[in-house]
Short mmCIF file of C-alpha atoms and ligand atoms in Angstrom, two decimals:
data_model
loop_
_atom_site.label_atom_id
_atom_site.label_comp_id
_atom_site.label_asym_id
_atom_site.label_seq_id
_atom_site.Cartn_x
_atom_site.Cartn_y
_atom_site.Cartn_z
CA MET A 50 25.87 22.09 3.80
CA THR A 51 24.84 18.69 5.14
CA GLU A 52 26.27 17.98 8.49
CA LEU A 53 27.91 14.54 9.08
CA ALA A 54 27.83 12.23 11.94
CA THR A 55 30.80 9.94 12.54
CA LEU A 56 30.48 6.25 13.53
CA ARG A 57 33.62 4.62 14.69
CA TYR A 58 33.68 0.88 14.41
CA SER A 59 36.55 -1.63 14.19
CA GLY A 60 39.16 1.06 13.94
CA LYS A 61 37.44 2.83 10.97
CA ASN A 62 35.33 5.98 10.80
CA TYR A 63 32.17 6.16 8.83
CA GLU A 64 30.70 9.47 7.84
CA LEU A 65 26.91 9.56 7.82
CA PRO A 66 24.89 12.44 6.59
CA VAL A 67 22.45 14.12 9.03
CA VAL A 68 18.96 14.79 7.55
CA VAL A 69 16.99 17.77 9.21
CA GLY A 70 13.22 18.10 8.81
CA THR A 71 11.29 21.24 8.59
CA GLN A 72 10.67 21.25 12.27
CA ASN A 73 14.43 20.71 12.93
CA GLU A 74 14.22 17.14 13.79
CA ALA A 75 17.44 15.46 12.97
CA ALA A 76 18.18 11.98 11.78
CA VAL A 77 21.33 10.07 10.84
CA ASP A 78 20.88 8.77 7.35
CA ILE A 79 22.14 5.13 7.59
CA SER A 80 20.86 4.03 4.17
CA LYS A 81 24.49 3.35 3.01
CA LEU A 82 25.81 2.05 6.31
CA ARG A 83 25.53 -1.67 5.52
CA SER A 84 27.11 -1.39 2.18
CA GLN A 85 30.04 0.70 3.66
CA SER A 86 30.56 -1.06 6.88
CA GLY A 87 28.68 -4.30 6.89
CA LEU A 88 26.75 -3.08 9.99
CA ILE A 89 22.97 -2.64 10.32
CA THR A 90 21.12 -0.89 13.07
CA LEU A 91 18.99 -2.74 15.65
CA ASP A 92 15.96 -0.92 17.06
CA ASN A 93 13.26 -3.17 18.61
CA GLY A 94 9.90 -1.56 18.25
CA TYR A 95 11.44 1.06 16.01
CA GLY A 96 11.51 3.61 18.80
CA ASN A 97 14.55 5.35 17.17
CA THR A 98 13.92 4.56 13.60
CA GLY A 99 12.52 7.02 11.00
CA SER A 100 11.00 4.81 8.39
CA CYS A 101 10.36 7.59 5.90
CA SER A 102 10.36 11.28 5.29
CA SER A 103 6.70 12.57 5.41
CA SER A 104 4.98 15.96 4.95
CA ILE A 105 1.59 14.83 6.35
CA THR A 106 1.59 15.08 10.19
CA TYR A 107 4.00 16.41 12.81
CA VAL A 108 4.24 15.12 16.43
CA ASP A 109 6.46 16.75 19.09
CA GLY A 110 6.15 14.26 21.90
CA GLU A 111 8.07 16.41 24.35
CA LYS A 112 5.92 19.49 23.93
CA GLY A 113 2.69 17.69 23.34
CA VAL A 114 2.23 19.21 19.74
CA LEU A 115 0.26 17.66 16.92
CA LYS A 116 -0.16 19.31 13.59
CA TYR A 117 -1.78 18.01 10.38
CA ARG A 118 -0.14 19.59 7.34
CA GLY A 119 1.07 22.41 9.55
CA TYR A 120 -2.23 23.21 11.31
CA LEU A 121 -2.25 22.60 15.05
CA ILE A 122 -4.81 19.94 16.21
CA GLU A 123 -6.50 22.29 18.70
CA VAL A 124 -7.37 24.70 15.83
CA LEU A 125 -8.62 21.96 13.64
CA ALA A 126 -10.68 20.37 16.44
CA THR A 127 -12.36 23.73 17.11
CA LYS A 128 -12.80 25.16 13.63
CA SER A 129 -12.78 22.40 11.14
CA THR A 130 -14.94 19.49 10.32
CA PHE A 131 -13.96 15.78 9.72
CA VAL A 132 -14.59 15.96 6.09
CA GLU A 133 -12.63 19.19 5.58
CA THR A 134 -9.78 17.76 7.69
CA ALA A 135 -9.78 14.57 5.74
CA TYR A 136 -9.41 16.66 2.57
CA LEU A 137 -6.51 18.60 4.15
CA LEU A 138 -4.61 15.27 5.02
CA ILE A 139 -5.19 13.68 1.69
CA PHE A 140 -4.64 16.70 -0.53
CA GLY A 141 -2.23 18.80 1.52
CA ASP A 142 -4.32 21.98 1.66
CA LEU A 143 -7.64 23.02 3.13
CA PRO A 144 -10.30 22.90 0.34
CA THR A 145 -11.75 25.86 -1.34
CA THR A 146 -15.58 26.09 -1.16
CA SER A 147 -15.90 24.41 -4.52
CA GLN A 148 -13.38 21.70 -3.84
CA LEU A 149 -15.22 20.90 -0.46
CA ALA A 150 -18.55 20.87 -2.37
CA GLU A 151 -17.08 18.46 -4.95
CA PHE A 152 -15.68 16.24 -2.23
CA ARG A 153 -18.93 16.10 -0.34
CA LYS A 154 -20.76 15.43 -3.57
CA LEU A 155 -18.52 12.40 -4.20
CA LEU A 156 -18.92 11.16 -0.58
CA MET A 157 -22.68 11.11 -1.14
CA GLN A 158 -22.52 9.49 -4.58
CA HIS A 159 -20.44 6.57 -3.22
CA GLU A 160 -22.29 5.91 0.04
CA PHE A 161 -23.93 2.69 -1.25
CA ILE A 162 -22.07 -0.50 -1.33
CA HIS A 163 -22.66 -2.87 -4.25
CA GLU A 164 -25.70 -4.97 -3.71
CA ASP A 165 -23.71 -8.14 -3.96
CA MET A 166 -21.54 -7.07 -1.19
CA ARG A 167 -24.45 -7.15 1.19
CA HIS A 168 -24.40 -10.86 0.93
CA HIS A 169 -20.83 -10.97 2.31
CA PHE A 170 -22.32 -9.96 5.70
CA ASP A 171 -24.23 -13.17 5.80
CA GLY A 172 -21.11 -15.26 5.83
CA PHE A 173 -20.15 -13.93 9.23
CA PRO A 174 -21.25 -15.73 12.32
CA PRO A 175 -23.58 -13.85 14.76
CA ASN A 176 -21.52 -11.70 17.18
CA ALA A 177 -18.57 -11.52 14.80
CA PRO A 178 -16.43 -8.66 16.04
CA PRO A 179 -17.19 -5.65 13.89
CA MET A 180 -13.35 -5.14 13.42
CA ALA A 181 -13.08 -8.56 11.90
CA ILE A 182 -15.94 -7.76 9.50
CA LEU A 183 -14.54 -4.24 8.72
CA SER A 184 -11.03 -5.53 7.72
CA ALA A 185 -12.43 -8.30 5.60
CA MET A 186 -14.96 -5.94 3.88
CA MET A 187 -12.39 -3.24 3.23
CA ASN A 188 -10.38 -5.79 1.19
CA ALA A 189 -13.63 -7.14 -0.40
CA VAL A 190 -14.82 -3.72 -1.48
CA GLY A 191 -11.77 -3.53 -3.76
CA CYS A 192 -13.28 -6.47 -5.78
CA PHE A 193 -16.23 -4.20 -6.67
CA GLU A 194 -14.29 -1.09 -7.31
CA PRO A 195 -11.61 -0.03 -9.83
CA VAL A 196 -8.27 -0.72 -8.29
CA PHE A 197 -6.10 1.38 -10.62
CA MET A 198 -5.46 4.73 -9.03
CA GLN A 199 -3.53 7.72 -10.34
CA ALA A 200 -2.25 8.67 -6.92
CA ASP A 201 -0.25 11.75 -8.14
CA ASP A 202 -3.35 13.52 -9.72
CA ASP A 203 -5.30 15.50 -7.21
CA GLU A 204 -8.37 15.82 -9.32
CA TYR A 205 -8.42 12.08 -10.25
CA PHE A 206 -7.63 10.88 -6.73
CA MET A 207 -10.54 12.81 -5.15
CA GLU A 208 -12.98 10.19 -6.33
CA PRO A 209 -11.26 6.98 -4.93
CA ALA A 210 -10.51 8.81 -1.73
CA ALA A 211 -14.16 9.80 -1.33
CA ARG A 212 -15.40 6.47 -2.41
CA LEU A 213 -13.47 4.69 0.37
CA MET A 214 -14.26 7.26 3.05
CA SER A 215 -17.95 6.92 2.12
CA LYS A 216 -17.95 3.09 1.95
CA ILE A 217 -16.14 2.53 5.30
CA ARG A 218 -18.91 4.38 7.02
CA THR A 219 -21.57 2.24 5.40
CA ILE A 220 -19.62 -1.08 6.01
CA ALA A 221 -18.99 -0.07 9.59
CA ALA A 222 -22.70 0.62 10.23
CA ALA A 223 -23.65 -2.57 8.39
CA SER A 224 -21.16 -4.67 10.44
CA TYR A 225 -22.61 -3.38 13.66
CA ARG A 226 -26.24 -4.16 12.51
CA LYS A 227 -25.12 -7.64 11.42
CA SER A 228 -23.49 -8.13 14.79
CA LEU A 229 -26.86 -7.54 16.43
CA GLY A 230 -28.90 -9.57 13.82
CA LYS A 231 -30.60 -6.30 12.76
CA PRO A 232 -31.60 -5.36 9.14
CA LEU A 233 -29.21 -3.10 7.37
CA ILE A 234 -30.15 0.49 6.96
CA TYR A 235 -29.56 2.41 3.70
CA PRO A 236 -27.58 5.66 3.71
CA ARG A 237 -29.52 8.92 3.33
CA SER A 238 -27.76 11.31 0.98
CA LYS A 239 -29.13 14.57 2.38
CA LEU A 240 -27.35 13.94 5.70
CA ARG A 241 -23.90 15.07 6.64
CA TYR A 242 -21.10 12.57 6.97
CA VAL A 243 -21.46 11.86 10.67
CA GLU A 244 -25.27 12.24 10.72
CA ASN A 245 -25.54 9.79 7.97
CA PHE A 246 -23.37 7.24 9.88
CA LEU A 247 -25.50 7.68 13.12
CA HIS A 248 -28.59 7.22 10.95
CA MET A 249 -27.23 3.87 9.54
CA LEU A 250 -26.29 2.73 12.95
CA PHE A 251 -29.40 3.66 14.89
CA SER A 252 -32.51 4.22 12.58
CA LYS A 253 -35.14 1.54 12.50
CA PRO A 254 -36.66 0.57 9.18
CA TYR A 255 -39.93 2.18 10.29
CA GLU A 256 -38.49 5.11 12.28
CA PRO A 257 -35.46 7.34 11.28
CA TYR A 258 -33.11 8.23 14.02
CA GLU A 259 -32.92 12.07 14.54
CA ALA A 260 -29.30 12.87 15.77
CA ASP A 261 -28.89 15.50 18.39
CA GLU A 262 -26.46 18.21 17.04
CA ALA A 263 -24.32 17.86 20.27
CA VAL A 264 -23.94 14.22 19.42
CA VAL A 265 -23.03 14.84 15.74
CA GLN A 266 -20.57 17.61 16.83
CA ALA A 267 -18.83 15.36 19.49
CA LEU A 268 -18.40 12.40 17.07
CA ASP A 269 -17.23 14.74 14.32
CA LYS A 270 -14.47 16.09 16.65
CA LEU A 271 -13.52 12.65 17.75
CA LEU A 272 -12.90 11.69 14.17
CA ILE A 273 -10.78 14.73 13.56
CA LEU A 274 -8.62 13.88 16.56
CA HIS A 275 -8.12 10.30 15.23
CA ALA A 276 -7.58 11.29 11.62
CA ASP A 277 -3.80 10.89 11.54
CA HIS A 278 -0.92 10.35 13.84
CA GLU A 279 2.32 9.90 11.66
CA GLN A 280 4.10 6.61 11.79
CA ASN A 281 1.94 4.77 14.35
CA CYS A 282 1.49 0.94 14.09
CA SER A 283 -1.47 0.86 11.66
CA THR A 284 -0.20 3.67 9.50
CA SER A 285 3.21 2.01 9.25
CA THR A 286 1.44 -1.11 8.37
CA VAL A 287 -0.50 0.60 5.62
CA ARG A 288 2.81 2.16 4.26
CA MET A 289 4.55 -1.19 4.44
CA VAL A 290 1.86 -2.92 2.45
CA ALA A 291 1.62 -0.02 0.10
CA SER A 292 5.42 -0.19 -0.47
CA SER A 293 4.86 -3.60 -2.29
CA GLN A 294 2.60 -1.56 -4.67
CA ALA A 295 -0.50 -3.23 -3.17
CA ASN A 296 -3.85 -1.45 -3.89
CA LEU A 297 -5.44 1.00 -1.55
CA TYR A 298 -8.04 -1.37 -0.32
CA ALA A 299 -5.64 -4.17 0.55
CA SER A 300 -3.29 -1.65 2.32
CA VAL A 301 -6.12 -0.10 4.37
CA ALA A 302 -7.47 -3.59 5.27
CA ALA A 303 -4.07 -4.30 6.80
CA GLY A 304 -4.21 -1.07 8.72
CA VAL A 305 -7.60 -2.07 10.21
CA CYS A 306 -6.03 -5.40 11.54
CA ALA A 307 -3.12 -3.52 13.04
CA LEU A 308 -5.38 -1.08 14.68
CA TRP A 309 -7.47 -3.79 16.26
CA GLY A 310 -4.84 -4.72 19.05
CA PRO A 311 -5.37 -3.55 22.59
CA LEU A 312 -1.99 -1.66 22.64
CA HIS A 313 -3.10 0.44 19.57
CA GLY A 314 -6.90 1.31 18.66
CA GLY A 315 -8.27 -1.54 20.74
CA ALA A 316 -7.12 0.42 23.92
CA ASN A 317 -10.39 2.31 23.90
CA VAL A 318 -12.34 -0.84 24.60
CA ALA A 319 -9.73 -2.07 27.05
CA VAL A 320 -10.11 1.17 28.89
CA ILE A 321 -13.91 0.77 29.24
CA ASP A 322 -13.47 -3.00 30.32
CA MET A 323 -10.82 -1.75 33.01
CA LEU A 324 -13.12 1.12 34.25
CA SER A 325 -16.26 -1.07 34.30
CA GLU A 326 -14.45 -3.82 36.33
CA LEU A 327 -13.23 -1.21 38.75
CA VAL A 328 -16.82 0.09 39.17
CA GLU A 329 -18.41 -3.34 39.53
CA SER A 330 -15.77 -4.81 41.81
CA GLY A 331 -15.51 -1.69 44.05
CA GLN A 332 -11.74 -2.29 44.09
CA LYS A 333 -9.79 0.53 45.72
CA LEU A 334 -7.92 2.46 43.19
CA ASP A 335 -4.59 2.64 44.91
CA LYS A 336 -4.82 -1.16 45.10
CA PHE A 337 -5.42 -1.36 41.38
CA VAL A 338 -2.56 0.99 40.74
CA GLU A 339 -0.33 -1.24 42.93
CA ARG A 340 -1.24 -4.20 40.65
CA VAL A 341 -0.19 -2.20 37.69
CA LYS A 342 3.00 -1.24 39.21
CA ASN A 343 3.74 -4.84 40.25
CA ARG A 344 3.00 -5.89 36.74
CA ASP A 345 0.43 -8.41 37.83
CA GLU A 346 -0.29 -10.53 34.86
CA GLY A 347 -2.23 -8.71 32.14
CA VAL A 348 -2.67 -5.55 34.26
CA ARG A 349 -1.71 -2.26 32.69
CA LEU A 350 -3.26 1.12 33.14
CA MET A 351 -5.01 1.20 29.82
CA GLY A 352 -5.32 4.59 28.09
CA PHE A 353 -2.08 5.65 29.74
CA GLY A 354 1.38 5.97 28.09
CA HIS A 355 2.40 6.55 24.60
CA ARG A 356 5.54 5.85 22.56
CA VAL A 357 5.92 9.42 21.47
CA TYR A 358 4.17 11.76 24.00
CA LYS A 359 6.18 12.18 27.10
CA ASN A 360 4.52 15.21 28.47
CA PHE A 361 0.78 15.03 27.57
CA ASP A 362 -1.21 13.91 24.59
CA PRO A 363 -2.93 17.03 23.18
CA ARG A 364 -5.76 14.84 21.78
CA ALA A 365 -6.45 13.51 25.31
CA LYS A 366 -6.77 17.00 26.68
CA ILE A 367 -9.34 18.04 24.05
CA ILE A 368 -11.17 14.77 24.53
CA LYS A 369 -11.47 15.15 28.22
CA GLU A 370 -12.96 18.75 27.86
CA SER A 371 -15.32 17.42 25.11
CA CYS A 372 -16.33 14.50 27.18
CA HIS A 373 -17.38 16.70 30.09
CA ARG A 374 -19.24 19.12 27.83
CA LEU A 375 -21.05 16.40 26.11
CA LEU A 376 -22.16 14.54 29.30
CA ASP A 377 -23.35 17.84 30.88
CA LYS A 378 -25.23 18.75 27.66
CA LEU A 379 -26.94 15.33 27.47
CA GLY A 380 -27.49 15.19 31.27
CA ILE A 381 -25.61 11.87 31.48
CA GLU A 382 -23.98 10.85 34.75
CA ASP A 383 -21.51 8.08 33.96
CA PRO A 384 -19.82 6.27 36.84
CA LEU A 385 -17.06 5.44 34.51
CA LEU A 386 -16.18 9.06 34.08
CA ASP A 387 -15.94 9.59 37.81
CA ILE A 388 -13.75 6.54 38.20
CA ALA A 389 -11.62 7.57 35.34
CA MET A 390 -10.91 11.05 36.81
CA GLN A 391 -10.08 9.50 40.16
CA LEU A 392 -7.78 7.00 38.64
CA GLU A 393 -6.10 9.65 36.56
CA GLU A 394 -5.51 11.79 39.71
CA VAL A 395 -4.03 8.73 41.60
CA ALA A 396 -1.75 7.71 38.79
CA LEU A 397 -0.54 11.25 37.94
CA LYS A 398 0.79 11.69 41.55
CA ASP A 399 2.48 8.38 41.61
CA PRO A 400 6.27 8.20 41.07
CA TYR A 401 5.91 5.01 38.89
CA PHE A 402 3.94 7.13 36.26
CA ILE A 403 5.85 10.26 36.74
CA GLU A 404 9.19 8.70 36.23
CA ARG A 405 8.06 6.92 33.18
CA LYS A 406 6.20 9.97 31.82
CA LEU A 407 3.01 8.14 31.43
CA TYR A 408 -0.08 10.31 30.80
CA PRO A 409 -3.60 9.73 29.63
CA ASN A 410 -3.63 9.14 25.84
CA VAL A 411 -6.34 9.61 23.26
CA ASP A 412 -8.09 6.41 24.26
CA TYR A 413 -8.51 7.16 28.00
CA TYR A 414 -11.62 9.32 27.69
CA SER A 415 -12.71 8.55 24.10
CA GLY A 416 -14.58 5.45 25.08
CA ILE A 417 -16.71 7.44 27.66
CA ILE A 418 -17.69 9.80 24.86
CA MET A 419 -18.68 6.97 22.64
CA ARG A 420 -20.76 5.31 25.46
CA ALA A 421 -22.58 8.75 25.94
CA LEU A 422 -23.20 8.72 22.03
CA GLY A 423 -24.94 5.34 22.43
CA ILE A 424 -22.13 3.50 20.54
CA PRO A 425 -21.55 0.09 21.78
CA THR A 426 -18.20 -1.04 23.07
CA ASP A 427 -17.31 -3.37 20.22
CA MET A 428 -17.67 -0.49 17.82
CA PHE A 429 -15.21 1.83 19.46
CA THR A 430 -12.13 0.65 17.56
CA VAL A 431 -14.31 0.69 14.33
CA ILE A 432 -14.96 4.40 15.02
CA PHE A 433 -11.21 4.98 15.46
CA ALA A 434 -10.69 3.19 12.02
CA ILE A 435 -13.23 5.59 10.35
CA GLY A 436 -11.49 8.42 11.81
CA ARG A 437 -7.95 7.13 10.82
CA LEU A 438 -8.87 6.34 7.32
CA PRO A 439 -8.00 9.88 5.79
CA GLY A 440 -4.58 9.46 7.41
CA TRP A 441 -4.12 6.01 5.83
CA ILE A 442 -5.23 7.16 2.46
CA ALA A 443 -2.79 10.18 2.62
CA HIS A 444 0.03 7.88 3.59
CA TRP A 445 -0.79 5.30 0.97
CA ARG A 446 -0.75 8.18 -1.60
CA GLU A 447 2.54 9.45 -0.26
CA VAL A 448 4.09 6.13 -0.69
CA HIS A 449 2.74 5.64 -4.21
CA THR A 450 3.94 9.12 -5.28
CA ASN A 451 7.35 8.82 -3.71
CA ASP A 452 9.96 8.67 -6.34
CA SER A 453 12.25 6.28 -4.60
CA GLY A 454 9.54 3.61 -4.77
CA ARG A 455 11.50 1.09 -2.78
CA ILE A 456 9.78 -1.84 -1.01
CA ASP A 457 9.99 -1.80 2.75
CA ARG A 458 12.13 -4.69 3.85
CA PRO A 459 13.83 -4.42 7.14
CA ARG A 460 16.78 -6.56 8.10
CA GLN A 461 17.35 -8.54 11.34
CA ILE A 462 19.96 -9.87 13.57
CA TYR A 463 19.60 -13.65 13.39
CA VAL A 464 19.89 -15.39 16.85
CA GLY A 465 18.76 -18.89 16.07
CA HIS A 466 20.52 -22.08 15.51
CA THR A 467 23.53 -22.07 13.13
CA ALA A 468 23.73 -25.53 11.59
CA ARG A 469 21.59 -28.52 12.60
CA GLU A 470 21.83 -32.07 11.31
CA TYR A 471 18.47 -33.41 9.96
CA LEU A 472 17.39 -36.49 11.76
CA PRO A 473 14.82 -38.78 10.19
CA ILE A 474 11.62 -38.93 12.45
CA GLU A 475 12.33 -42.46 13.64
CA ASP A 476 15.62 -41.32 15.13
CA ARG A 477 14.22 -38.37 17.04
CA GLY A 478 13.27 -40.18 20.29
N1 LIG B 158 0.67 0.97 32.37
C1 LIG B 158 1.71 0.64 33.13
N2 LIG B 158 2.96 0.76 32.86
C2 LIG B 158 3.21 1.15 31.64
C3 LIG B 158 2.21 1.66 30.74
C4 LIG B 158 0.81 1.50 31.21
N3 LIG B 158 -0.25 1.88 30.46
N4 LIG B 158 2.65 2.10 29.58
C5 LIG B 158 3.98 1.93 29.63
N5 LIG B 158 4.29 1.38 30.95
C6 LIG B 158 5.65 1.22 31.51
C7 LIG B 158 6.31 0.07 30.77
O1 LIG B 158 6.06 -1.14 31.51
C8 LIG B 158 7.74 0.42 30.90
O2 LIG B 158 8.22 0.31 32.19
P1 LIG B 158 9.74 -0.18 32.48
O3 LIG B 158 10.63 0.88 31.74
O4 LIG B 158 9.92 -0.22 33.91
O5 LIG B 158 9.96 -1.49 31.71
C9 LIG B 158 7.68 1.96 30.71
O6 LIG B 158 6.45 2.35 31.16
C10 LIG B 158 7.88 2.37 29.14
O7 LIG B 158 6.85 1.61 28.49
P2 LIG B 158 7.06 0.87 27.02
O8 LIG B 158 6.26 -0.29 27.01
O9 LIG B 158 8.54 0.83 26.62
O10 LIG B 158 6.38 1.93 26.08
P3 LIG B 158 5.98 1.72 24.64
O11 LIG B 158 6.37 2.99 23.94
O12 LIG B 158 6.61 0.43 24.09
O13 LIG B 158 4.41 1.43 24.62
C11 LIG B 158 2.17 1.90 24.78
C12 LIG B 158 3.42 2.55 24.50
C13 LIG B 158 1.10 2.96 24.36
C14 LIG B 158 1.90 0.60 23.99
C15 LIG B 158 2.10 1.63 26.26
O14 LIG B 158 2.25 2.88 26.98
C16 LIG B 158 0.75 0.91 26.73
O15 LIG B 158 0.77 -0.27 26.71
N6 LIG B 158 -0.31 1.65 27.05
C17 LIG B 158 -1.62 0.99 27.45
C18 LIG B 158 -2.27 0.77 26.10
C19 LIG B 158 -2.76 2.05 25.46
O16 LIG B 158 -3.38 2.80 26.07
N7 LIG B 158 -2.61 2.17 24.08
C20 LIG B 158 -3.13 3.27 23.29
C21 LIG B 158 -1.94 4.16 22.72
S1 LIG B 158 -2.41 5.75 22.10
C22 LIG B 158 -3.52 5.38 20.83
C23 LIG B 158 -3.08 4.43 19.75
O17 LIG B 158 -1.81 4.29 19.37
O18 LIG B 158 -3.94 3.72 19.43
#
């Protein structure tokens, strides 16, 4: 039987059903609240708002648990591949051998972008941020592809999903090459997903890039760790755009824009900027931490804190280990890693961070891994976007197959002027 929560307001009781998820998370269903009581809820930043029911990803922020479709992230990061994990997110189950082979074949078939699309890159100024190019191109790619999608048919949907996952990699590499004024490199079908991306980033027209297996594995794992994170800012954006029945390309392009900000995916760049400045300036770490605590303008400990994780971010744990392993394997000594570890130690002992439950998040060490892989800083958030794409696709699909099919349209509490008299311009002083 459904449990009820009671809200008492203005002398009246309102009974609100409590919805319980498969992991026993409970929510008060307020969908009838306004029609019954005239009230809405107010929740700045949506910290207490469940915007949907979803069966894709589960996060327990208190215990530091992350699961995709019921599989622990630690298991997927060790045993799976990015392509397999993407399939899992989008289609709900791990693929069989033949399903995976089919998905890989489609990824290979769709790796080229339309020849006319190559000219779009010429319209951007030199040094255009790759995230700007990526968002524009994700929308543009929809003009060259069929936009009708039968979201509720697994077999049919495999092609558009693979098409977009394949194209984002080609577009991302091309936007990087464009930002350096270098010629675009065509994909090579026989390479695996990540290898092919590295090839398009780093090969020269006269000399193919041979990727070290440690590099391929590290990047593959990084993509798995970024593949979904339930209702984060960019995914909520994708879902909101999708709720207007917008097509997959438009919805994902909006997600790229949301991801760009330094409080979200752009944090991996901000972390490297912060660590580089600390190394270059030689500033004492406790002094820096004091500036963070004093809230000196624009100073935050980037890569720390999370809306949901209040104990630790399981992705950060895996990334930190992976970072050490990779740097050891490649024989790289990065002063940013040393300073990152020292800063983490200082912060984790400090009451400011302890009281607010601020721990390293996924972005704290990921930039150091990407530097070791030879990926330039302004591509970090693009890599995050490639990783997050399967999640966005899965959420777009969930919205499009949801029976309720309602457009997302929050309410507000208006706090502006009530009534003003219009003055002609000559009377305004
Ligand atoms: N440095 C210093 N103080 C912080 C930080 C930080 N990184 N993060 C949160 N706080 C403080 C904040 O000032 C507030 O203090 P008080 O209660 O005294 O006002 C308290 O901790 C709670 O923070 P909040 O701003 O209410 O937390 P939020 O849930 O709104 O924001 C966050 C979460 C991730 C945006 C924030 O922690 C932050 O800005 N972190 C740095 C940027 C970052 O690393 N972002 C990547 C997030 S993980 C991956 C992703 O989403 O892309």
